[in-house]
Coordinates of C-alpha atoms and ligand atoms in Angstrom, one line a residue:
X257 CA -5.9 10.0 -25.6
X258 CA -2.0 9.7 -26.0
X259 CA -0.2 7.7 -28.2
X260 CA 3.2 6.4 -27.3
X261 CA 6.0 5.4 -29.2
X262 CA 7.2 2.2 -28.2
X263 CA 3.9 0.2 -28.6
X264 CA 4.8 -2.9 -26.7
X265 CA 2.1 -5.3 -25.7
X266 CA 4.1 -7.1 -22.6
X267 CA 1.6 -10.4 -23.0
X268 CA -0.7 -11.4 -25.7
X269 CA -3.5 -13.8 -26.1
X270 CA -2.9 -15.5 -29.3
X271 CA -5.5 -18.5 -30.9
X272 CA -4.0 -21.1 -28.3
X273 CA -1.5 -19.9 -26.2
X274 CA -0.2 -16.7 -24.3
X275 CA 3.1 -14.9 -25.8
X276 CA 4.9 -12.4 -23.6
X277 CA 8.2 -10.6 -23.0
X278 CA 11.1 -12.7 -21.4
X279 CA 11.6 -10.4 -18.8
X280 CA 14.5 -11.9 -17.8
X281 CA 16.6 -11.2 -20.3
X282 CA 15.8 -7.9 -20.7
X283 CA 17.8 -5.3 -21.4
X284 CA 20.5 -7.6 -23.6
X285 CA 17.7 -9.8 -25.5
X286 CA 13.6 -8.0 -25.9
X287 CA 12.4 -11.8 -26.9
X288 CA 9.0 -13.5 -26.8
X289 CA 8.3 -16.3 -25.0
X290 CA 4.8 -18.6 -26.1
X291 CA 3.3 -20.1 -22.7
X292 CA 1.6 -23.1 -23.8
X293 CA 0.3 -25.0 -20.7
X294 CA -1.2 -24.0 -17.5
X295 CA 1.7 -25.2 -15.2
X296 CA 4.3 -23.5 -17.4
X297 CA 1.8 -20.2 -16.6
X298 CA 2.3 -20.4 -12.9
X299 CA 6.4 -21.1 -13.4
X300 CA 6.3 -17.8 -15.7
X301 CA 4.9 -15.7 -13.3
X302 CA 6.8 -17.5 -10.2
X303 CA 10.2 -17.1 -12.1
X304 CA 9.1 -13.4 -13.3
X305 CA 8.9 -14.0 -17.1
X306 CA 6.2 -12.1 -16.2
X307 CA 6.2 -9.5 -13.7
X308 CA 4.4 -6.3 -12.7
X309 CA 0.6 -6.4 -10.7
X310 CA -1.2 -5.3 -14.0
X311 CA 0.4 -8.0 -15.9
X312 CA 0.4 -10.7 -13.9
X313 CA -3.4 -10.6 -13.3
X314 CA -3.8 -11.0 -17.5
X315 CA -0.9 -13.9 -17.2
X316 CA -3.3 -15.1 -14.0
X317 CA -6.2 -14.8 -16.6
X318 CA -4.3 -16.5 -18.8
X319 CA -3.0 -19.4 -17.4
X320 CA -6.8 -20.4 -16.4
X321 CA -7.7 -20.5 -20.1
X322 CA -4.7 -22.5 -20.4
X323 CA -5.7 -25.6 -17.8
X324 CA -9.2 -25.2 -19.1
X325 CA -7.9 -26.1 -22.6
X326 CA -6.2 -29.3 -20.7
X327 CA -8.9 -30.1 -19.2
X328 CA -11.1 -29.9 -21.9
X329 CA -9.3 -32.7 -23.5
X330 CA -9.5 -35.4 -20.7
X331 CA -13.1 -36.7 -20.8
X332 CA -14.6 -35.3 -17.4
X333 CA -17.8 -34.4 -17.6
X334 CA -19.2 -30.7 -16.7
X335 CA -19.5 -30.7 -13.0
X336 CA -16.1 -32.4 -12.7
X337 CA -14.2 -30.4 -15.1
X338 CA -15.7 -27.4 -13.1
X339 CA -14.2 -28.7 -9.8
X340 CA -10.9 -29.5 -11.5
X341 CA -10.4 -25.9 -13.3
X342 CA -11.3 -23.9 -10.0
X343 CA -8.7 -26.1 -8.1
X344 CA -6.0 -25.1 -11.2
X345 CA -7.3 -21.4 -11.2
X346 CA -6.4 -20.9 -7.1
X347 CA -3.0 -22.8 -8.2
X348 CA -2.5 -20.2 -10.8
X349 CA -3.2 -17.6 -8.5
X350 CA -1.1 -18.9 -5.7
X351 CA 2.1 -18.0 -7.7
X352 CA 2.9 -14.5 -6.3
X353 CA 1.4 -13.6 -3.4
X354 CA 1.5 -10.0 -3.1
X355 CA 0.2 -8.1 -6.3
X356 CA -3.6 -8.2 -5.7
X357 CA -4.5 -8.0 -9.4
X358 CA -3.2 -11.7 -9.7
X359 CA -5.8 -13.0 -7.9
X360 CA -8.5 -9.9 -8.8
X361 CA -8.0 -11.7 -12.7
X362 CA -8.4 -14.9 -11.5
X363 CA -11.1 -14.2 -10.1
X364 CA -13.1 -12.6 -12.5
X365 CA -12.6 -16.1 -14.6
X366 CA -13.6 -18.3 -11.4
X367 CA -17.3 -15.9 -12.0
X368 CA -17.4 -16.9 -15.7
X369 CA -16.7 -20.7 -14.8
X370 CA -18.9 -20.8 -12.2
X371 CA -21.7 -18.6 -13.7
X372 CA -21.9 -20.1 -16.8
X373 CA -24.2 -22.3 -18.3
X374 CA -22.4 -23.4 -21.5
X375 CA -20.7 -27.0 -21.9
X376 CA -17.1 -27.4 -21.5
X377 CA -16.2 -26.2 -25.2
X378 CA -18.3 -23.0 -24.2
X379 CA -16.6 -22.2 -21.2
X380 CA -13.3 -22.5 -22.5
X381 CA -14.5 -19.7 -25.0
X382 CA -16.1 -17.5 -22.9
X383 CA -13.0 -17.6 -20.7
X384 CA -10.9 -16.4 -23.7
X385 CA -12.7 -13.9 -24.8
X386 CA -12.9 -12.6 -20.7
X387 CA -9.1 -12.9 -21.0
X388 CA -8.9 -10.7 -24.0
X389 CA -11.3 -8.5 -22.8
X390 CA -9.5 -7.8 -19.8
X391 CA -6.3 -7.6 -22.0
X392 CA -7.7 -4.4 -23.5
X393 CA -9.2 -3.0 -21.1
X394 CA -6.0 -2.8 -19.3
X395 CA -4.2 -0.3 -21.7
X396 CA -7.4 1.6 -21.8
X397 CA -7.3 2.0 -18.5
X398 CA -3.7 3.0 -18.1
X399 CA -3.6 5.7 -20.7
X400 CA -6.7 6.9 -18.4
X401 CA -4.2 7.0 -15.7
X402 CA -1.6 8.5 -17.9
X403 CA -4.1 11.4 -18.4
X404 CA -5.3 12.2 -14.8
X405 CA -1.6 11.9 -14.3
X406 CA -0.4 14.2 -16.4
X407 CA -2.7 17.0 -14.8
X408 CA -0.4 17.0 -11.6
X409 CA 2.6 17.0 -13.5
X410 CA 4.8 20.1 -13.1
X411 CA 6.0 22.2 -16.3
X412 CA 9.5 20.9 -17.0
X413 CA 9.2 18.3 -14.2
X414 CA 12.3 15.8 -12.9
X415 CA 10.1 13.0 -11.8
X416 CA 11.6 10.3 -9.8
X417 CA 10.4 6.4 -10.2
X418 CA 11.1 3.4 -8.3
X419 CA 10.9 -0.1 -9.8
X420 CA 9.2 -0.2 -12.9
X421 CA 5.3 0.7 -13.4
X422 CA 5.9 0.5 -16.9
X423 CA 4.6 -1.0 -20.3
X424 CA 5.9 -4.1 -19.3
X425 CA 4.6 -4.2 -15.8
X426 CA 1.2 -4.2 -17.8
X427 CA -0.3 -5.1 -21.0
X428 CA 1.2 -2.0 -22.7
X429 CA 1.6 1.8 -21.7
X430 CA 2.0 1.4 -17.9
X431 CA 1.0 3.3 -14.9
X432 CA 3.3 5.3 -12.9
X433 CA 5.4 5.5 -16.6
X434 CA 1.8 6.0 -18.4
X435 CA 2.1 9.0 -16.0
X436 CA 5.3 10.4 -17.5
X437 CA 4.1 8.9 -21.2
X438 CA 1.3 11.5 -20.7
X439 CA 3.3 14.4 -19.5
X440 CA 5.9 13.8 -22.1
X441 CA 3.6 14.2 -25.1
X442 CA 2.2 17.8 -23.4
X443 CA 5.6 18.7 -22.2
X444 CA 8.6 17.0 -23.9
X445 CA 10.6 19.0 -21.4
X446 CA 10.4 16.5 -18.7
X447 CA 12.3 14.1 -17.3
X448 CA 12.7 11.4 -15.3
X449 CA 14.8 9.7 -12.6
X450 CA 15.1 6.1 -12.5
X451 CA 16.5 4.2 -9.4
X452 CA 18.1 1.0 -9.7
X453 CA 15.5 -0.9 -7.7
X454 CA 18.2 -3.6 -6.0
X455 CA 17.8 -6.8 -6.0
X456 CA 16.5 -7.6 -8.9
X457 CA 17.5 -3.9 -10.6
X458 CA 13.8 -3.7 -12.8
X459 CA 14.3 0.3 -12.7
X460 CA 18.2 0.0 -14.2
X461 CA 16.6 -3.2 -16.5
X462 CA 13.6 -2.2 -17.3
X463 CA 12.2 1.6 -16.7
X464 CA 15.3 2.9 -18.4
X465 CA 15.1 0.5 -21.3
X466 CA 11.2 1.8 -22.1
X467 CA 11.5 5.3 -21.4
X468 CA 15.0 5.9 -23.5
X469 CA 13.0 3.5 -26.3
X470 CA 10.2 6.3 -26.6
X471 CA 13.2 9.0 -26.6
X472 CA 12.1 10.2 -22.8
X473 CA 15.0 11.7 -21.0
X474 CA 16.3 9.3 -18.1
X475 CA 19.0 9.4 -15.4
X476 CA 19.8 5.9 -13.6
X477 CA 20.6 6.3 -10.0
X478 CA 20.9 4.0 -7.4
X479 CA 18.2 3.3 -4.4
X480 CA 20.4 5.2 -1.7
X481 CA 20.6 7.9 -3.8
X482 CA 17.0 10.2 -3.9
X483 CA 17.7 12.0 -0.8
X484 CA 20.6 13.3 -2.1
X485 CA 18.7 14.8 -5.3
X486 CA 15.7 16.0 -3.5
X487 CA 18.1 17.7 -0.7
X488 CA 19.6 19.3 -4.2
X489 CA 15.6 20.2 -5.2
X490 CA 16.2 18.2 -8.1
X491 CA 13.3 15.9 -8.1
X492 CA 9.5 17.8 -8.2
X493 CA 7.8 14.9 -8.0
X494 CA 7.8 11.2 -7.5
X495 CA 5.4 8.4 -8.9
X496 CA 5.3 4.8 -8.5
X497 CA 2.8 1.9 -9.5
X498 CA 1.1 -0.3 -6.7
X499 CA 1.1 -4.3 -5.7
X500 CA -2.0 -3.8 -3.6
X501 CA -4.1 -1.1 -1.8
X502 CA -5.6 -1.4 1.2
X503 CA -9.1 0.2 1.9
X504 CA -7.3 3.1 3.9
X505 CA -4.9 3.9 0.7
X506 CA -1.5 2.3 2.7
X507 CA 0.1 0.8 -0.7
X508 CA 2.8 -2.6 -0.8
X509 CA 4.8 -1.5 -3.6
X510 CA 8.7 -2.9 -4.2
X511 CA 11.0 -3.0 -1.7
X512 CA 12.8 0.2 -1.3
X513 CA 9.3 2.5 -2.3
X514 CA 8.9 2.8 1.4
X515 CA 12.3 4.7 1.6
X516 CA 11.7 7.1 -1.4
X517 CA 8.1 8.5 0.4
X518 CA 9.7 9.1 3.6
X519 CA 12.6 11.1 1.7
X520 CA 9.8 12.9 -0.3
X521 CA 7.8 13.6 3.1
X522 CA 11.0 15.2 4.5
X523 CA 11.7 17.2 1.8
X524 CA 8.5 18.5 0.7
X525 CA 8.3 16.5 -2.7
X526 CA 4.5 15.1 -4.1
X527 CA 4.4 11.8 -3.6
X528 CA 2.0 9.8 -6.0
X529 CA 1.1 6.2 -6.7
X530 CA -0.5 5.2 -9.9
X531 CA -2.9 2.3 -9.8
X532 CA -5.5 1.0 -11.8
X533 CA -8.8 0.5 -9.3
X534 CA -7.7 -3.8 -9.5
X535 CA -5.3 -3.0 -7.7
X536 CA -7.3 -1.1 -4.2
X537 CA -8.2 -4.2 -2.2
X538 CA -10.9 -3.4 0.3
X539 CA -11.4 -6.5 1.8
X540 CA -8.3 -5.3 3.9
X541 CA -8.8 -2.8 5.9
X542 CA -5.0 -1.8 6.2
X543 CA -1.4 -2.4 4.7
X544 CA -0.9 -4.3 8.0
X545 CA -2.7 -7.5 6.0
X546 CA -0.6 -7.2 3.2
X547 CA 1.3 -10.7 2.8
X548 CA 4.4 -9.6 1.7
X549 CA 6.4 -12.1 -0.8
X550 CA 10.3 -13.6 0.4
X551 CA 12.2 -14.5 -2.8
X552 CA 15.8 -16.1 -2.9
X553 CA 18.3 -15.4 -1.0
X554 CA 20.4 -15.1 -4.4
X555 CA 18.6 -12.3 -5.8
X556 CA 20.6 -10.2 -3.0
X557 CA 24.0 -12.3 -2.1
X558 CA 24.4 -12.9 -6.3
X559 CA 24.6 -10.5 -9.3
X560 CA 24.8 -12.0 -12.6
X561 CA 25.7 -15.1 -11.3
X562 CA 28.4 -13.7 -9.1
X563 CA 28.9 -13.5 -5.2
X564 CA 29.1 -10.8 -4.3
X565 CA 29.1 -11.1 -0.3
X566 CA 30.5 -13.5 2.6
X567 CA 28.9 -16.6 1.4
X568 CA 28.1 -17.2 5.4
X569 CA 26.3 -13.8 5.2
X570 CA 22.8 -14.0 6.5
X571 CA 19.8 -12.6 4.2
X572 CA 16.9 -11.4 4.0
X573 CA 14.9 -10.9 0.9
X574 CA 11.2 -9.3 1.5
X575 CA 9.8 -8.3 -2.4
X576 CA 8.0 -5.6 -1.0
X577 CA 6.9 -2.9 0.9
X578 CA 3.9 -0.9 2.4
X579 CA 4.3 2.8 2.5
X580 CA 1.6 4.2 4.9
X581 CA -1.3 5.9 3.4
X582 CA 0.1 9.2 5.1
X583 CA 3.2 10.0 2.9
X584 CA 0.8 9.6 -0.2
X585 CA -0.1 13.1 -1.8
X586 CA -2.6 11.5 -4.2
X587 CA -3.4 7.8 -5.9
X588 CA -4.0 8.3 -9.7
X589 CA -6.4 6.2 -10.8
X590 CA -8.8 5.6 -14.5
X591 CA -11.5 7.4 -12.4
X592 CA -9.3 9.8 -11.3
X593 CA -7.1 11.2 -8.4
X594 CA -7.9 9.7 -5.1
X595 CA -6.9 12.4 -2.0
X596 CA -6.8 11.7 1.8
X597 CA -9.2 10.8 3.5
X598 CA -8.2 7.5 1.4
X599 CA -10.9 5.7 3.6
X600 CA -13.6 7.9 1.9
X601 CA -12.2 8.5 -1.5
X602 CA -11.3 4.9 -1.7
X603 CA -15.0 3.6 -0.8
X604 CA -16.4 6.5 -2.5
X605 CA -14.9 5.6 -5.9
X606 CA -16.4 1.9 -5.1
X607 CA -19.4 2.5 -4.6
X608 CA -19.6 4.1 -8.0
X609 CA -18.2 1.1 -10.0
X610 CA -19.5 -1.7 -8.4
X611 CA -18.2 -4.4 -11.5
X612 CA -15.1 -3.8 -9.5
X613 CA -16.2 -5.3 -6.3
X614 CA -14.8 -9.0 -6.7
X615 CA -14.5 -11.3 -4.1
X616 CA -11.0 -12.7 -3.9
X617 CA -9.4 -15.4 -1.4
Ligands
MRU840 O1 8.4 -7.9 -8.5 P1 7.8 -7.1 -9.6 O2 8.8 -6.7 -10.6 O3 6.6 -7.8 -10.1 O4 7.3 -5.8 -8.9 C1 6.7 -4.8 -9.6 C2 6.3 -3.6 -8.9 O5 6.5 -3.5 -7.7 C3 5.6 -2.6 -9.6 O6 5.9 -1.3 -9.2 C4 4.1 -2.8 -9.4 O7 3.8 -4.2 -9.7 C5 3.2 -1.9 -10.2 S1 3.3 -2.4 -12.0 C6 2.3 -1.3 -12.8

């Protein structure tokens, strides 16, 4: 396995409470946050204090321990507090609709609170310790993508990224960037392109602040600009992380992903998502089902506080995008690299790991 440099751990169980990055206020202030209550979990995620699939299904996992702790304290007895903590845990996953591991996390604690057959002060406990559990399991997993990842990587690569699939998109290491985390320890001659990632800039914010902390070499550009470099040949490769997969591999990813794989179609550049397996939904048969998330109007007609448009402008402001399963060389993955036929790969890869199969709603 690799190691990394920068050993951040994006959100953390710890004794009582959850502590994570302020997102926020990154790059100017890297500050942690504690998350106390199960209501303040849900506004974390909402106003993306936490962000990034991986990371808001352990916030998701999180924030049930955290109502269950409420809960625990009012007097109801087993059956109601039961009914009352599922009720809070589809609240908690209701928070962003789009990144599938939100409600994947959730729902692997709605199986420990239902299948359980502790008292209250034992299900509180055993959803803890599944909270943990799934905490380190997640960096596991992504240094397992990091690996496969590395494998396709190109000897002195320029790989482009969109967004940020980074350590703090996830618990720690990250996907797409576990992918270049990998490559860089064979290979320190790689090197990566970041785009901005407009509205809410995570690739200028955030990529670039990871990668140049672990001493990667990074270039900022800006979303309209990857045609441009891969007309020039300048990019080998592209990788990006994933919101949600459908069964046939088409894969919601930020706004503006979309873009980069038809520019890396046209121009005969790889084009590869990295994804942990919670984050291939195959209860949807297509990207077509995909509920995409809206956000503020501000995040596009404001920067910094500032207008930066006709203030009668109209907006729109869809989070995300689905690139269709056709533009995708390969889906990297802690069991490996998914290829087309996505359909079979994709079921194939389920089949063989069936704790994965979890209903969500
Ligand atoms: O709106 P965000 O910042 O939560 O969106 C993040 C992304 O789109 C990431 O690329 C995706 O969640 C994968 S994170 C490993």
């Amino acid at each position: 396995m690799t190691e990394f440099k920068s050993k951040i751990k994006t959100i953390e169980w710890v004794d009582t409470y959850s502590r994570m990055v302020d997102q926020t206020l990154l790059p100017e202030e890297f500050k942690y946050v504690n998350i106390t209550g199960g209501k303040q979990m849900y506004d974390a995620i909402k106003t993306m204090i936490v962000r990034g699939a991986p990371a808001i299904g352990v916030a998701g996992a999180h924030g049930v321990v955290l109502y269950a702790q409420e809960l625990a304290k009012e007097n109801l007895s087993r059956d109601e507090f039961i009914k009352q903590l599922n009720e809070k845990a589809d609240f908690i996953a209701s928070s962003r609709p789009t990144a599938v591991n939100l409600m994947w996390a959730v729902a692997k604690q709605k199986e420990v609170i239902n299948n359980s057959s502790s008292g209250i002060a034992g299900i509180v406990e055993e959803l803890k310790q599944k909270a943990i559990q799934l905490e380190n399991e997640d960096i596991e997993i992504n240094k397992k993508i990091g690996d496969y990842g590395a494998e396709v990587v190109p000897e002195g690569a320029t790989i482009l990224t969109h967004c940020n699939a980074g350590a703090l998109a996830t618990v720690g290491y990250g996907t797409a960037l576990g992918v270049v985390r990998s490559a860089f320890a064979k290979d320190p001659t790689i090197q990566v392109f970041a785009d901005e990632t407009r509205p809410r800039q995570q690739g200028a914010r955030i990529t670039t602040l990871e990668l140049t902390m672990d001493g990667i070499p990074t270039t900022l550009i800006t979303d309209g600009m990857c045609s441009y470099f891969m007309k020039k040949g300048m990019i080998d490769m592209v990788v990006v992380g994933a919101d949600r997969i459908a069964a046939n591999g088409d894969t919601a990813n930020k706004i503006g992903t979309y873009t980069v794989a038809i520019a890396a179609k046209y121009h005969n550049v790889p084009f590869y998502v990295a994804a942990p397996l919670s984050t291939i939904d195959t209860s949807i048969k297509t990207g077509d089902e995909i509920v995409i998330e809206e956000r503020s109007h501000e995040e596009v007609t404001h920067i910094n506080g500032k207008i930066i448009c006709a203030p009668q402008v109209n907006v729109i402001n869809p989070g995300f995008d689905v690139t269709p399963h056709e533009l995708i060389t390969g889906i990297i993955t802690e069991k490996g690299i998914l290829r087309p036929d996505y359909k079979k790969s994709i079921a194939e890869v389920f089949n063989q790991d069936l704790s994965y199969r979890c209903k969500h709603y």
